[in-house]
Structures are given as structure tokens and as C-alpha cells.
One Martini backbone bead per residue (centre of mass of N, CA, C, O) as a GRO file, in nm:
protein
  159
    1UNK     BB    1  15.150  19.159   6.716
    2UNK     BB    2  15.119  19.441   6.881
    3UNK     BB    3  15.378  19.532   6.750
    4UNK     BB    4  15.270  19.577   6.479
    5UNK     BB    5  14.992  19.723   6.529
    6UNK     BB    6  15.151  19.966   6.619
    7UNK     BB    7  15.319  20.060   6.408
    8UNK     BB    8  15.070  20.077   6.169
    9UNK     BB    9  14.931  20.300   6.351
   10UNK     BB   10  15.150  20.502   6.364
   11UNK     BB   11  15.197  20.540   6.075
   12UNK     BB   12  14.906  20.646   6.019
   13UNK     BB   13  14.957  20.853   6.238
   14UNK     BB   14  15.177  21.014   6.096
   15UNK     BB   15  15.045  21.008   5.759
   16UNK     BB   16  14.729  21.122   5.776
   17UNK     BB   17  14.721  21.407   5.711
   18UNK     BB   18  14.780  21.317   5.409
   19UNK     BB   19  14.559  21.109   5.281
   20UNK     BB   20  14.364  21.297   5.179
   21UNK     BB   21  14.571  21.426   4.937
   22UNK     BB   22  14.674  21.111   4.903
   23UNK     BB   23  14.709  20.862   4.637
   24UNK     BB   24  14.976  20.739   4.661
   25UNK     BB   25  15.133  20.413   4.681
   26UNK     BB   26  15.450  20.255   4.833
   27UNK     BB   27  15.548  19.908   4.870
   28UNK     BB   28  15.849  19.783   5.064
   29UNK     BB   29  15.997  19.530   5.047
   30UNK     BB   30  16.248  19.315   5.199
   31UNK     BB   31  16.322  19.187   4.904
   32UNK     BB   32  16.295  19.501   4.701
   33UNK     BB   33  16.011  19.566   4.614
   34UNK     BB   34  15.728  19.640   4.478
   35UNK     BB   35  15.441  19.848   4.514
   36UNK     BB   36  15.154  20.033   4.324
   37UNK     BB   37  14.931  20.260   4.409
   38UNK     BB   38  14.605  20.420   4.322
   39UNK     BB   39  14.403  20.608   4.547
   40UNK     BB   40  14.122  20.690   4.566
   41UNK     BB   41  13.877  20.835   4.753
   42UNK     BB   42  13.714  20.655   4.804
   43UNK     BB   43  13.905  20.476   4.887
   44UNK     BB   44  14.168  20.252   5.109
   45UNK     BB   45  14.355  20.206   5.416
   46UNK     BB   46  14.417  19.928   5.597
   47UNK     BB   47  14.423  19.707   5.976
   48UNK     BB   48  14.483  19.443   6.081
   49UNK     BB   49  14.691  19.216   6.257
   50UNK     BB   50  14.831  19.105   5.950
   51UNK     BB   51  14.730  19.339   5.747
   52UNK     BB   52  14.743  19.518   5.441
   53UNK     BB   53  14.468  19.723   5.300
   54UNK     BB   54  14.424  19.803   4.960
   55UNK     BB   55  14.120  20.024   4.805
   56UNK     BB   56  14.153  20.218   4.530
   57UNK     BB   57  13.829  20.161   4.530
   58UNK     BB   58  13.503  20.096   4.630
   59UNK     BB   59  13.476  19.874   4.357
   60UNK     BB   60  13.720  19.719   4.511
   61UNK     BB   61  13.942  19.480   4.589
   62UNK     BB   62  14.157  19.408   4.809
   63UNK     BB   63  14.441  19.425   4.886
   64UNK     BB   64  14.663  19.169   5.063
   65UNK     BB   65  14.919  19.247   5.307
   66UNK     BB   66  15.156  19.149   5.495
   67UNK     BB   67  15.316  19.273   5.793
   68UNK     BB   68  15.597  19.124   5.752
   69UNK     BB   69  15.681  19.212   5.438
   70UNK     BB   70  15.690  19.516   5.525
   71UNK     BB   71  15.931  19.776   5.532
   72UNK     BB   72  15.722  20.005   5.395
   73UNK     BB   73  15.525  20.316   5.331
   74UNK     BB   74  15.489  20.547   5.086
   75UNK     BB   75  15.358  20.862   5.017
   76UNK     BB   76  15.180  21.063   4.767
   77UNK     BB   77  15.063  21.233   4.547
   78UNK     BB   78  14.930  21.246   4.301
   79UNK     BB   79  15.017  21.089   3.971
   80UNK     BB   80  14.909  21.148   3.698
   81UNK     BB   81  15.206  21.110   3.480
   82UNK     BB   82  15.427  21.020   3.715
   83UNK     BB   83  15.643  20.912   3.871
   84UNK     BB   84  15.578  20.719   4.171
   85UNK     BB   85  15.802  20.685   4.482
   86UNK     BB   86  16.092  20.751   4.439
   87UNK     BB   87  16.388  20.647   4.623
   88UNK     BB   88  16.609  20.876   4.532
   89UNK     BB   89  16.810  20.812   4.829
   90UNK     BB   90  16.823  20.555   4.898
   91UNK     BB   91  16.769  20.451   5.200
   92UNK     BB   92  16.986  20.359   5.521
   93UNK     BB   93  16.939  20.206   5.830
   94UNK     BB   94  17.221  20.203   6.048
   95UNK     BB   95  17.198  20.006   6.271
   96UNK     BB   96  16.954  19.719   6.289
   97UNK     BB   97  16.987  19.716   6.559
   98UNK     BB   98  17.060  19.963   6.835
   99UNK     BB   99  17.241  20.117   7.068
  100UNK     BB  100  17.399  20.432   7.044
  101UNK     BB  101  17.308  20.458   6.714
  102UNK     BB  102  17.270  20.598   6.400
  103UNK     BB  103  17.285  20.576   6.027
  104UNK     BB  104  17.188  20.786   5.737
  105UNK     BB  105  17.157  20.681   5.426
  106UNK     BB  106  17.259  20.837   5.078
  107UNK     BB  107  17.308  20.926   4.778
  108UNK     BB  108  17.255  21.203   4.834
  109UNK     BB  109  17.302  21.535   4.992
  110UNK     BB  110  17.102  21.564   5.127
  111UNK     BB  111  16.930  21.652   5.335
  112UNK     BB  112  16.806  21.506   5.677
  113UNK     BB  113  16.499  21.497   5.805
  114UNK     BB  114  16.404  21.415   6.105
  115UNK     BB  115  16.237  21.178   6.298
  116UNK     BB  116  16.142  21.023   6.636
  117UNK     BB  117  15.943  20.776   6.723
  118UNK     BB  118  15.705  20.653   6.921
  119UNK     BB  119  15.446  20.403   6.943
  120UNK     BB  120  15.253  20.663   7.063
  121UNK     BB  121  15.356  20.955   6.903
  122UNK     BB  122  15.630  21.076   7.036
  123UNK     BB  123  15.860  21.292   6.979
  124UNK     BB  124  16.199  21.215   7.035
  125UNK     BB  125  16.324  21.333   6.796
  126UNK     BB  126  16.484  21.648   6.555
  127UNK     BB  127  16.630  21.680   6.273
  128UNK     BB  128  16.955  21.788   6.068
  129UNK     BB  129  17.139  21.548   5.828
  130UNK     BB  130  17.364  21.343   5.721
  131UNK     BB  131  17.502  21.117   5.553
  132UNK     BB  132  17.593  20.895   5.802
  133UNK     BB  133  17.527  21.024   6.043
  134UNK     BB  134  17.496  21.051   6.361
  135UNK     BB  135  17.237  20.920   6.578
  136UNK     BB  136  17.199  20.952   6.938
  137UNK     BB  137  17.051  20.682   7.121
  138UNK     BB  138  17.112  20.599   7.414
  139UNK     BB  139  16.875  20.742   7.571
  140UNK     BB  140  16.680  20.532   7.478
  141UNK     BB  141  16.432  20.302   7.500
  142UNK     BB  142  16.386  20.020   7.469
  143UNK     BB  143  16.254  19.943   7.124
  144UNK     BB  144  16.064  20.084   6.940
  145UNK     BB  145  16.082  20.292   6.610
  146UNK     BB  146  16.013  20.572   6.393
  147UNK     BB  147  16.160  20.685   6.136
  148UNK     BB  148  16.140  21.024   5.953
  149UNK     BB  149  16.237  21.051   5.632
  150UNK     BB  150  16.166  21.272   5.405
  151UNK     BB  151  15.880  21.091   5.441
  152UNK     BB  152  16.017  20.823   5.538
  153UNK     BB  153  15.957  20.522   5.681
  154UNK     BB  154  16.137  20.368   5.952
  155UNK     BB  155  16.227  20.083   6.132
  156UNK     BB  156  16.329  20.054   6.452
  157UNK     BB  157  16.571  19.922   6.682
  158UNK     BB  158  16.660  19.902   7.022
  159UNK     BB  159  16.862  19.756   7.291
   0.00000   0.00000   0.00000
């Protein structure tokens, strides 16, 4: 449990700096499903050691979701009239867990910005990488790590 409670406090500590301006928020089951929330400023996303709450506005009851079926949670700005947070490079980061490298797959073409965290909040890696391309972790101790991908968080284990 100490290792979820880390994950997803580093998770907010990593894309807080952005939460203040962004209401979009897009949680991405194991399953593969999706649910999509528009967190007003009053509301807010918050974690026990079980479970990811959020509520979209002051006068509203929170939604409360396992953090063992969540995948992913990504963020975006407010979000109008577009259709908001869809992972248009459908990222995919693979083997999981793994021993000397890591490969993010992408349909797009697009740079993958990347960056691996430590549950710490440290940066230990950080590059520009193309779709497939091997990405060395062999120097990394063993444990968990967030990878973020343009944007998106991936939760990654080193062996």
C-alpha cells in the first residue's frame, strides 16, 4: 500500500504545478476504459491510501475510484467545447517491468519528450526519443518509477 500512496503522491507532485489551470482530468482504467471528469476551481482530486477522489465542484459528492484499477491519469486545460484528454499517440510503454531497457511505443510519429522519475521526485532521466527506440534503464535500481510522455504518466517497475 505505501508503494500506491507513493506513486500517486509523486504523480500529483509531478503535474501539480499544472493543476491549478487545468480542469480536464482523464483517468484510464487497466481495463482500458476511460472516465473523464471537468474538476471546476472550486472542486478538487485528492488520495487516501486506497483510493483517488474527485470532486468536480465544492457542492458535489466526490467520485471515489480504486487506485489499483487506475492506469494513468492525465490532465489538460479547461475544456470548452473540445473533446478533452484523448491519448491521440496511444502510448505504450513496454516490457513492464524490465531489466536493461524500455521502449515507448506511439502511433504517431511525434518526439516522445520523455522523463523517468524516481518515487523521491527525482529526475533520473530525460530525453527526446522516437516511437520503438530502446531507452537504457540498466543503471537504475531496482523499484518503481513514472515515466512522463508528452504529458501522460506511465508507471513503469525496473527488475
Amino acid at each position: 500500500m505505501k508503494t500506491t500512496q507513493r506513486i500517486t503522491c509523486l504523480l500529483l507532485l509531478l503535474l501539480g504545478t499544472h493543476l491549478f489551470a487545468q480542469t480536464g482530468v482523464k483517468v484510464t482504467y487497466y481495463d482500458g476504459t476511460e472516465q473523464q471528469f471537468n474538476v471546476q476551481p472550486a472542486g478538487k482530486l485528492y488520495f487516501d491510501a486506497d483510493n483517488l477522489f474527485v470532486k468536480a465542484d465544492a457542492g458535489t459528492t466526490p467520485t471515489t475510484i480504486p487506485v489499483s484499477i487506475i492506469r494513468k491519469v492525465t490532465f489538460s486545460e479547461a475544456l470548452g467545447t473540445t473533446t478533452f484528454g484523448q491519448n491521440t499517440d496511444n502510448l505504450v510503454l513496454y516490457p513492464n517491468p524490465a531489466s536493461e531497457s524500455i521502449r515507448i511505443k506511439s502511433d504517431t510519429s511525434t518526439e516522445l519528450k520523455t522523463s523517468i522519475y524516481s518515487l523521491t521526485g527525482q529526475r533520473i532521466l530525460q530525453g527526446v526519443f522516437q516511437s520503438g527506440q530502446d531507452i537504457d534503464v540498466s543503471a537504475l535500481s531496482a523499484g518503481l518509477y513514472l515515466v512522463q510522455v508528452n504529458g501522460v504518466t506511465i508507471k513503469f517497475s525496473k527488475k
